[in-house]
Short mmCIF file of C-alpha atoms and ligand atoms in Angstrom, two decimals:
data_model
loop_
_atom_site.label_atom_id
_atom_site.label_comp_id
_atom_site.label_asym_id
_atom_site.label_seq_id
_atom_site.Cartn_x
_atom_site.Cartn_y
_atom_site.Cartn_z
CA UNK A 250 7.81 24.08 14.38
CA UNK A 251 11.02 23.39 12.12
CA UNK A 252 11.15 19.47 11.48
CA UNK A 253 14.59 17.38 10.45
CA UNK A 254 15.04 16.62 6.52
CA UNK A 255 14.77 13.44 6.12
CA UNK A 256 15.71 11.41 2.84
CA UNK A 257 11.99 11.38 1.74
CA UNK A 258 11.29 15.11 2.77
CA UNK A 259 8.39 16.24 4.77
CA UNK A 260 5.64 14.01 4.18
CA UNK A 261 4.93 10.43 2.22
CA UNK A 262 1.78 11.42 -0.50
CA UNK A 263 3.06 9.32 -3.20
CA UNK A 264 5.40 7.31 -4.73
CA UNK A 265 4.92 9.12 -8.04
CA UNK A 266 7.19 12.06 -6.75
CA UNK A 267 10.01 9.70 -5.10
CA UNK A 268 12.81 8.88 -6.91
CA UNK A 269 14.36 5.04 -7.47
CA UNK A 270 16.79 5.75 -5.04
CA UNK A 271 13.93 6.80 -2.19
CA UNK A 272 12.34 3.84 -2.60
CA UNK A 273 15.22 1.55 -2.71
CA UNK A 274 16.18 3.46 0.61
CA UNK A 275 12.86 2.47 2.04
CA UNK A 276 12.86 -1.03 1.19
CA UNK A 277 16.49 -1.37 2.59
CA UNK A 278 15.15 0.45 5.91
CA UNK A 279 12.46 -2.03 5.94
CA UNK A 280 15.12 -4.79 5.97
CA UNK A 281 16.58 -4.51 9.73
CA UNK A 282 12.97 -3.50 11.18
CA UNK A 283 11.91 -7.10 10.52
CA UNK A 284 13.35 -8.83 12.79
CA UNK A 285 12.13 -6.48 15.66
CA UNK A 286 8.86 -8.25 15.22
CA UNK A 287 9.84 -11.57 15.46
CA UNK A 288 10.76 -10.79 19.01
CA UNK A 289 9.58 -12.01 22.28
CA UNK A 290 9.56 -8.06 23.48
CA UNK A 291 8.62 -6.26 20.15
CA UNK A 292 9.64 -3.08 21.39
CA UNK A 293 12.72 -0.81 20.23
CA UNK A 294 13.21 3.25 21.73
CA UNK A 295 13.01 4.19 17.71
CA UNK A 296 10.71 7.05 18.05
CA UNK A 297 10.68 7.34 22.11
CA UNK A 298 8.94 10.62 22.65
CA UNK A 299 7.36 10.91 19.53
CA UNK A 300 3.41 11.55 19.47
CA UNK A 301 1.53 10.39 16.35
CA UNK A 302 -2.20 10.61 15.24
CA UNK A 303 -4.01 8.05 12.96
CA UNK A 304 -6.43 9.79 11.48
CA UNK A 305 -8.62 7.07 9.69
CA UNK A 306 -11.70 8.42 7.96
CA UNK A 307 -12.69 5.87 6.12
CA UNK A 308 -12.52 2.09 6.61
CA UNK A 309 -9.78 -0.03 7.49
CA UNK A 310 -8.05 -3.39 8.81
CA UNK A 311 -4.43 -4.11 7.57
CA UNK A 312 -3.27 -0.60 7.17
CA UNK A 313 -4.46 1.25 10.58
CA UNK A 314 -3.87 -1.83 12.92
CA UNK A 315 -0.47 -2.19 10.68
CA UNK A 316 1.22 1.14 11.36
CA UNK A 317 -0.67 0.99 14.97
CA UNK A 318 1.27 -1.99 15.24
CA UNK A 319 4.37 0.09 13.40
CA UNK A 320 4.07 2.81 16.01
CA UNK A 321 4.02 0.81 19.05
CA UNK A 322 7.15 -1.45 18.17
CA UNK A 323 8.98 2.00 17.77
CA UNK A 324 8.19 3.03 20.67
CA UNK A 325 5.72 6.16 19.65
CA UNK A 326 2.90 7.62 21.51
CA UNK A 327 -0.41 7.03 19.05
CA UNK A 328 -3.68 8.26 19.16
CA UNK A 329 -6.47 6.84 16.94
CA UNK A 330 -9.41 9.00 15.21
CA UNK A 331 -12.03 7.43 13.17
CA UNK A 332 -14.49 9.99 11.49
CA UNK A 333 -17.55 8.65 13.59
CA UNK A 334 -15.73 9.06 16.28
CA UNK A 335 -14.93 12.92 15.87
CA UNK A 336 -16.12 16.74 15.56
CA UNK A 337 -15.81 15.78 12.03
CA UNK A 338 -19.61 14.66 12.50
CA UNK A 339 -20.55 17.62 13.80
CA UNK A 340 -19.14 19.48 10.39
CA UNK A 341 -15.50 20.26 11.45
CA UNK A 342 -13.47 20.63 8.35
CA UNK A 343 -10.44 18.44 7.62
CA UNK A 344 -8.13 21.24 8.09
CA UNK A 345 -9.73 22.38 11.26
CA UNK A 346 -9.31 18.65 13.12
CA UNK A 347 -5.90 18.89 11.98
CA UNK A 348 -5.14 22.31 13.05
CA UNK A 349 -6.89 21.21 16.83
CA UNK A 350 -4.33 18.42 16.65
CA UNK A 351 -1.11 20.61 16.26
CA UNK A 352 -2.03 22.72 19.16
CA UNK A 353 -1.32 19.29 21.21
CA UNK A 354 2.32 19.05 19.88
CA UNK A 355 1.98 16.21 18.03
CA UNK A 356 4.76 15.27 15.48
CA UNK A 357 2.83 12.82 12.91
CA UNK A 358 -0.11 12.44 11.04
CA UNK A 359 -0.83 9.29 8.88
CA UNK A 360 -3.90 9.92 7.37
CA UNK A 361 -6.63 7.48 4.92
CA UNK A 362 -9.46 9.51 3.49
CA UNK A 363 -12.07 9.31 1.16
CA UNK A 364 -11.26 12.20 -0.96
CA UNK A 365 -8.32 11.80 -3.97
CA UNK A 366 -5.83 14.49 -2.68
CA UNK A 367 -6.66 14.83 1.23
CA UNK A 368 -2.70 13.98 2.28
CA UNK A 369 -1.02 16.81 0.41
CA UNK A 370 -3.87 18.81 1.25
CA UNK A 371 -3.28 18.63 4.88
CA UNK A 372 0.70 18.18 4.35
CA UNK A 373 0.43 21.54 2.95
CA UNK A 374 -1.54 23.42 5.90
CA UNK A 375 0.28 21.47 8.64
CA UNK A 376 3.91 21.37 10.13
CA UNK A 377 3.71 17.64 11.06
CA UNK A 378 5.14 14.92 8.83
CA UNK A 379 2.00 13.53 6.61
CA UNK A 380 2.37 9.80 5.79
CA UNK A 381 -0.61 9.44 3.36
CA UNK A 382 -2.83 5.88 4.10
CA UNK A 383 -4.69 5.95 1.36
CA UNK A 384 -6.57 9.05 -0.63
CA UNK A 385 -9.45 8.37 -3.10
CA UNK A 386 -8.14 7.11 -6.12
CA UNK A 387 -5.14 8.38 -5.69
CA UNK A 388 -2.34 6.88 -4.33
CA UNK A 389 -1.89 4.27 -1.00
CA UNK A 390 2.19 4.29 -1.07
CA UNK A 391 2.77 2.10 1.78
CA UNK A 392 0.68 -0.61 0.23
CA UNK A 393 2.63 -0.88 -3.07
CA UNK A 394 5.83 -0.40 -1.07
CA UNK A 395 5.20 -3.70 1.05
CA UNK A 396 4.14 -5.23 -2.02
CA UNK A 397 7.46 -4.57 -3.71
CA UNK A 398 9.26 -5.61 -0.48
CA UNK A 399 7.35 -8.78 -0.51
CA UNK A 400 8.00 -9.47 -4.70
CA UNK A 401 11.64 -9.04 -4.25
CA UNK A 402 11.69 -11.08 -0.79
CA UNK A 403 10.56 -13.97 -3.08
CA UNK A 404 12.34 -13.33 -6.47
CA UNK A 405 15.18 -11.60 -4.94
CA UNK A 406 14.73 -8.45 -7.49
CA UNK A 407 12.07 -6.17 -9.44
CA UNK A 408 14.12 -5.21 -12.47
CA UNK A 409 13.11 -6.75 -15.27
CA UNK A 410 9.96 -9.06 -13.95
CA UNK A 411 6.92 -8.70 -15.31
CA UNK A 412 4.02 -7.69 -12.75
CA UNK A 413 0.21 -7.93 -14.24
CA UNK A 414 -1.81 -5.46 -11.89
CA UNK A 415 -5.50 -7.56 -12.18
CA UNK A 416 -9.22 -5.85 -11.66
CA UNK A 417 -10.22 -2.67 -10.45
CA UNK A 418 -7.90 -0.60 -11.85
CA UNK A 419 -10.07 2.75 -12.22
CA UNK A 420 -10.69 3.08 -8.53
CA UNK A 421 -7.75 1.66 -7.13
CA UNK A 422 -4.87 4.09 -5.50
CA UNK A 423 -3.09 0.27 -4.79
CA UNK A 424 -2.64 0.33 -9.04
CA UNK A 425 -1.99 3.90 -9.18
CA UNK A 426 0.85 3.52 -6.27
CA UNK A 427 2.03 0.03 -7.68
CA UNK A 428 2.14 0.82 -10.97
CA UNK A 429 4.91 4.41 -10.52
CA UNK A 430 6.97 2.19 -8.17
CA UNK A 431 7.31 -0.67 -9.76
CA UNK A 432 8.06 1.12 -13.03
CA UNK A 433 10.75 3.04 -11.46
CA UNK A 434 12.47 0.05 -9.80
CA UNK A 435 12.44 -1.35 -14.01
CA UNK A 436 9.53 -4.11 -13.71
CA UNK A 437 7.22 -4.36 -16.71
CA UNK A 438 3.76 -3.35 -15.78
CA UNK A 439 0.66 -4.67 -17.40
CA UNK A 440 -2.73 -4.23 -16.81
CA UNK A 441 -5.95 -6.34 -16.61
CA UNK A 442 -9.40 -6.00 -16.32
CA UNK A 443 -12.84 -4.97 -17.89
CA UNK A 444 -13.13 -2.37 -20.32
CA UNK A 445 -14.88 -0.56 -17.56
CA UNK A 446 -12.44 -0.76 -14.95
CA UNK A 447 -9.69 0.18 -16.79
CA UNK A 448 -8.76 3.56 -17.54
CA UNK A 449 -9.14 4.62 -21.38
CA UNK A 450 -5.17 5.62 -22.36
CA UNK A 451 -3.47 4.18 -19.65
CA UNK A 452 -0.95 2.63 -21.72
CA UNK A 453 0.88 6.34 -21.55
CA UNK A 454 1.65 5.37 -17.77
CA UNK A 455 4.08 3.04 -19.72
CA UNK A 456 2.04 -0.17 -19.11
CA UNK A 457 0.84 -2.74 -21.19
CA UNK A 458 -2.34 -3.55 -21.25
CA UNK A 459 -4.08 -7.30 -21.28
CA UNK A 460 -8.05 -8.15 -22.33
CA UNK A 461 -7.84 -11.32 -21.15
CA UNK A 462 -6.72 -12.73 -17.99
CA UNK A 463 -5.32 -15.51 -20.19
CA UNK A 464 -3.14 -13.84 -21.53
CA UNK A 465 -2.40 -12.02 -18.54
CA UNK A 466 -1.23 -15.02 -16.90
CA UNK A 467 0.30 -16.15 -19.57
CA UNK A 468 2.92 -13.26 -19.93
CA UNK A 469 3.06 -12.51 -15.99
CA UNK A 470 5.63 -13.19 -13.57
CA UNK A 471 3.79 -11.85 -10.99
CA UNK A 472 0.05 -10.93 -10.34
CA UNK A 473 -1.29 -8.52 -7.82
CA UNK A 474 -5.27 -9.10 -7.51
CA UNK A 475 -7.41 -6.07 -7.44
CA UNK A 476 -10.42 -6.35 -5.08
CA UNK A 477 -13.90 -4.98 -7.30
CA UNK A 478 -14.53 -1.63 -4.90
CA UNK A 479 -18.37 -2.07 -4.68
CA UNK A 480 -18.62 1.01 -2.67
CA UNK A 481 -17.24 3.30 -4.82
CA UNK A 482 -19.24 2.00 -8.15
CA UNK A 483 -22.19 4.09 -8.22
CA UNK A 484 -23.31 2.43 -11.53
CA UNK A 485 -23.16 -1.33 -12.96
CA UNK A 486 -19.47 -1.89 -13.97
CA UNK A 487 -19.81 -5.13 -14.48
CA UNK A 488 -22.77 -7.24 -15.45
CA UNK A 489 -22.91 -9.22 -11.99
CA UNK A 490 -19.98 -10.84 -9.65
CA UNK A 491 -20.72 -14.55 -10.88
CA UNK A 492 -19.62 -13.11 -14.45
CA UNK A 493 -16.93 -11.11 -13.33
CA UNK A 494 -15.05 -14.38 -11.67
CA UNK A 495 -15.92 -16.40 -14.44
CA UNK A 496 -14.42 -13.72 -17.05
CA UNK A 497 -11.30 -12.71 -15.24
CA UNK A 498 -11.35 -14.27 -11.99
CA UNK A 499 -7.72 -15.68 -10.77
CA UNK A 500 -8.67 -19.30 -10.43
CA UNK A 501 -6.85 -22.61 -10.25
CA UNK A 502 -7.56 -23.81 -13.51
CA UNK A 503 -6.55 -20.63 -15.09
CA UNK A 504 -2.82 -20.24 -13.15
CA UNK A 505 -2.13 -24.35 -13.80
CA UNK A 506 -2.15 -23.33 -17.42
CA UNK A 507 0.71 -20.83 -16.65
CA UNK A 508 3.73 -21.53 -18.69
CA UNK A 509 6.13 -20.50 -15.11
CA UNK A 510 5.22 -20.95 -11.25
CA UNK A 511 3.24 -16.58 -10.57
CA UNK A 512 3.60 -15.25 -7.54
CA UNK A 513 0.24 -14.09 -6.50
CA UNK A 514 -0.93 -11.06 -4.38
CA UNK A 515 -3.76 -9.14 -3.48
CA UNK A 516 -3.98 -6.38 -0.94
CA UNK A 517 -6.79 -6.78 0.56
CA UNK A 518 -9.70 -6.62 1.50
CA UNK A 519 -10.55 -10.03 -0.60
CA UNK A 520 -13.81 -10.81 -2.49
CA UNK A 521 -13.43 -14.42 -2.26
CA UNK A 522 -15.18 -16.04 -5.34
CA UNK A 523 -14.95 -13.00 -7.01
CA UNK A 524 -11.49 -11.53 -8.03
CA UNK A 525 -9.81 -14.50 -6.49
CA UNK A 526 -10.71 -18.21 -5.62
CA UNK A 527 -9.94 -19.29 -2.28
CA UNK A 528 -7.83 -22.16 -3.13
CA UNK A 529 -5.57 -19.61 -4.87
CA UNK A 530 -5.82 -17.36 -2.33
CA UNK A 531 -5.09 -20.00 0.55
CA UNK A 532 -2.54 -21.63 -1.96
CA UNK A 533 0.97 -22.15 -2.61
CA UNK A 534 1.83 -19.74 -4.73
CA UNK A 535 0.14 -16.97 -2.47
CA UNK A 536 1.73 -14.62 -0.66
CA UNK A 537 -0.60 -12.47 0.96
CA UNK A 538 -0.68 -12.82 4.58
CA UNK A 539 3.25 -12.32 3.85
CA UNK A 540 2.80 -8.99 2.19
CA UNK A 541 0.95 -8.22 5.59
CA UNK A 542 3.78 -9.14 7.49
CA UNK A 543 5.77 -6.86 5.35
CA UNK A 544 3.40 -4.01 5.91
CA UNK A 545 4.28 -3.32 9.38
CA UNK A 546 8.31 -3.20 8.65
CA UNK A 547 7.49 -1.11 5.98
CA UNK A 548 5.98 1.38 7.80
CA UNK A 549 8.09 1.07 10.70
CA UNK A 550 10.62 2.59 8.06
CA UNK A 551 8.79 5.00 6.49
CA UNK A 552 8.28 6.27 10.37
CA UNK A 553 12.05 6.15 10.87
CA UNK A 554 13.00 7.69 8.28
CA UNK A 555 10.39 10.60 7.93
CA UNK A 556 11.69 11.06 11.67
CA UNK A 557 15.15 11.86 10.18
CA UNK A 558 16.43 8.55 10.70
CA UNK A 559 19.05 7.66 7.94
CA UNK A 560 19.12 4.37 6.12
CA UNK A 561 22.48 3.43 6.45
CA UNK A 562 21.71 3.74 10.37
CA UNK A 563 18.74 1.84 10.57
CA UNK A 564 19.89 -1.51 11.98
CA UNK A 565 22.13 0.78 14.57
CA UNK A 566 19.00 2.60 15.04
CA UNK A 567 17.38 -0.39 16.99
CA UNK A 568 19.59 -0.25 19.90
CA UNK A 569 19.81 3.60 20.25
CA UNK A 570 16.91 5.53 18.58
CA UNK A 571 16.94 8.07 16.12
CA UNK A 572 20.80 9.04 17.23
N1 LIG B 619 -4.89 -3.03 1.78
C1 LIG B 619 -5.58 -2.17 2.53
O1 LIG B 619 -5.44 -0.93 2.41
O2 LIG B 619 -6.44 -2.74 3.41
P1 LIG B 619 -7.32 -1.97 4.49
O3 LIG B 619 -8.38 -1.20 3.74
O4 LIG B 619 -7.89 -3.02 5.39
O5 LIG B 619 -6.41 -1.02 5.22
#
C-alpha cells in the first residue's frame, strides 16, 4: 500500500529525529483542533474513512482514552487492543498481531509498549503510519509535545525559558521526549533527581544538571514532575517514598521560596505525597489537567497530519477533511 508524505514522514517514533520546524508545525496544527472540542457536536469529517488500531500493551489512562478521544472527534474508525485482551497471550509475536491487522486494511497504528524500541520496530515491518504511545524508556512524543503546547499556551514561547525536568529521569521516555524537544525549540533544560535516577553523563544531552530541588526551583521557570516508576525499579532506588518527598518532593514550602511565580507540570500518572504534594498539584500554579486538555488536540494533529494533512490547511481542514 503506497501512503501520502506527510510533513512528519511515515510514522511519529520520536521527537529526537524531527526537526524545529516539525514540531513547530505540530504545535501550530494543534492550534485550530482546539476548538473542535469545545463543541456541543465534537465531531469534524477529518479522517472520514480512515480505520485506526490502538494497540495498548501496557497500561494506560490519559494517552489511550486521549487519542481514542482524538480519533473519534476526527471522525476515524478505531479499534482498541490491550495485550490481555489478544493472541498476544497465547504467544503471538508483535510483528505477527500487526501483520493480522494489515490484512484488514487498516491505515494507523498508535502503539504503547513495554519494550524501548517497539514503534520503529513495527514502523519498519508495516505499511501503516506508526504513531509511537510510549516505548520503554525510550521516547513518548505526544506527551512532551502537549507539554510544550501547554508551556507556551501559558508563557506564550519556549525559547529561552528554563524548564527543570524533576524525578525519574532514568526510566522516563516523558524526559527523554521532553528533553530533545524542548532543546530544539531553544529552552534550557535541567535536570533533577537522585543520583540513582539520573543518568551518569547526561549533561552531553546539553542539559544542566541540579542535586537539589532547591536549587532546581530556584533557577527554573518551569518544572515538569516526574512520577517514581515503581514498576520498572527492580531494585531499591531510593531509600523509601517518605524520604524521597522529603528530599526532592515539589512541595508548597519549597515553590513559595521561588524567586518568580513556576509553572508546574507532571504527566501523569501522579504519586501524590511522593513526587508532588497535592496542594501543588491541585494549586494555582498547576497546569496539569490543562496539559490533558492539550493532549487530545495534539494528537488530533499528529493524526492529521501523518494523514497528509498540511499545516497551513488545518483550520480549512475542519470543514472539508483531508482535501
Ligand atoms: N502520561 C501518560 O502517558 O499517562 P498514561 O500512562 O495514563 O497514558
Amino acid at each position: 500500500m503506497s501512503r501520502i508524505s506527510s510533513s512528519l514522514g511515515k510514522d511519529l517514533i520520536g521527537l529526537e529525529p524531527l526537526s524545529a520546524e516539525q514540531i513547530r508545525g505540530i504545535l501550530d496544527t494543534a492550534e485550530p483542533f482546539k476548538e473542535i472540542s469545545e463543541r456541543r457536536i465534537k465531531k469534524v469529517p477529518v479522517l472520514r474513512g480512515k480505520t485506526i488500531v490502538n494497540l495498548f500493551m501496557e497500561p494506560s489512562t490519559r494517552t489511550r482514552i486521549s487519542f481514542e478521544f482524538a480519533e473519534k472527534r476526527l471522525s476515524a474508525d478505531t479499534v482498541n487492543i490491550s495485550a490481555s485482551g489478544s493472541s498476544v497471550v497465547k504467544g503471538e509475536t508483535l510483528v505477527d498481531t500487526a501483520r493480522n491487522l494489515e490484512a484488514m486494511r487498516i491505515d494507523m497504528v498508535v502503539i504503547r509498549h513495554g519494550a524501548s524500541g517497539a514503534a520503529r520496530f513495527l514502523a519498519e515491518r508495516i505499511p501503516s503510519n506508526v504513531i509511537n504511545a510510549g516505548d520503554g524508556s525510550h521516547e513518548h512524543p505526544t506527551q512532551a509535545l502537549l507539554d510544550l503546547l501547554t508551556i507556551r499556551d501559558h508563557r506564550k514561547r519556549i525559547e529561552g525559558l528554563r524548564v527543570c525536568i524533576v524525578g525519574d529521569i532514568l526510566h522516563s521516555r516523558v524526559a527523554r521526549s521532553n528533553i530533545f524537544g524542548l532543546l530544539k525549540l531553544g529552552a534550557q533544560v535541567g535536570v533533577c533527581g537522585p543520583r540513582t535516577l539520573v543518568p551518569a553523563g547526561i549533561e552531553a544531552l546539553g542539559v544542566e544538571r541540579f542535586r537539589r530541588i532547591e536549587e532546581a526551583i530556584e533557577w527554573a521557570d518551569v518544572l515538569n514532575v516526574l512520577r517514581l516508576q515503581l514498576e520498572r525499579m527492580r531494585t531499591g532506588y531510593v531509600p523509601s517514598l517518605r524520604e524521597y518527598n522529603r528530599v526532592f518532593g515539589v512541595t508548597t514550602p519549597r515553590l513559595e521560596r521561588a524567586p518568580r511565580d513556576i509553572l508546574v507540570l507532571h504527566p501523569g500518572p501522579m504519586n501524590r505525597g511522593v513526587e508532588i504534594d497535592s496542594d501543588v498539584a491541585d494549586g494555582p500554579q498547576s497546569v496539569i489537567l490543562q496539559q490533558v486538555t492539550n493532549g487530545v488536540a495534539v494528537r488530533m494533529a499528529v493524526l492529521y497530519l501523518l494523514a497528509g494533512g498540511a499545516p497551513e490547511r488545518a483550520e480549512a481542514a475542519k470543514t472539508g477533511g483531508l482535501g
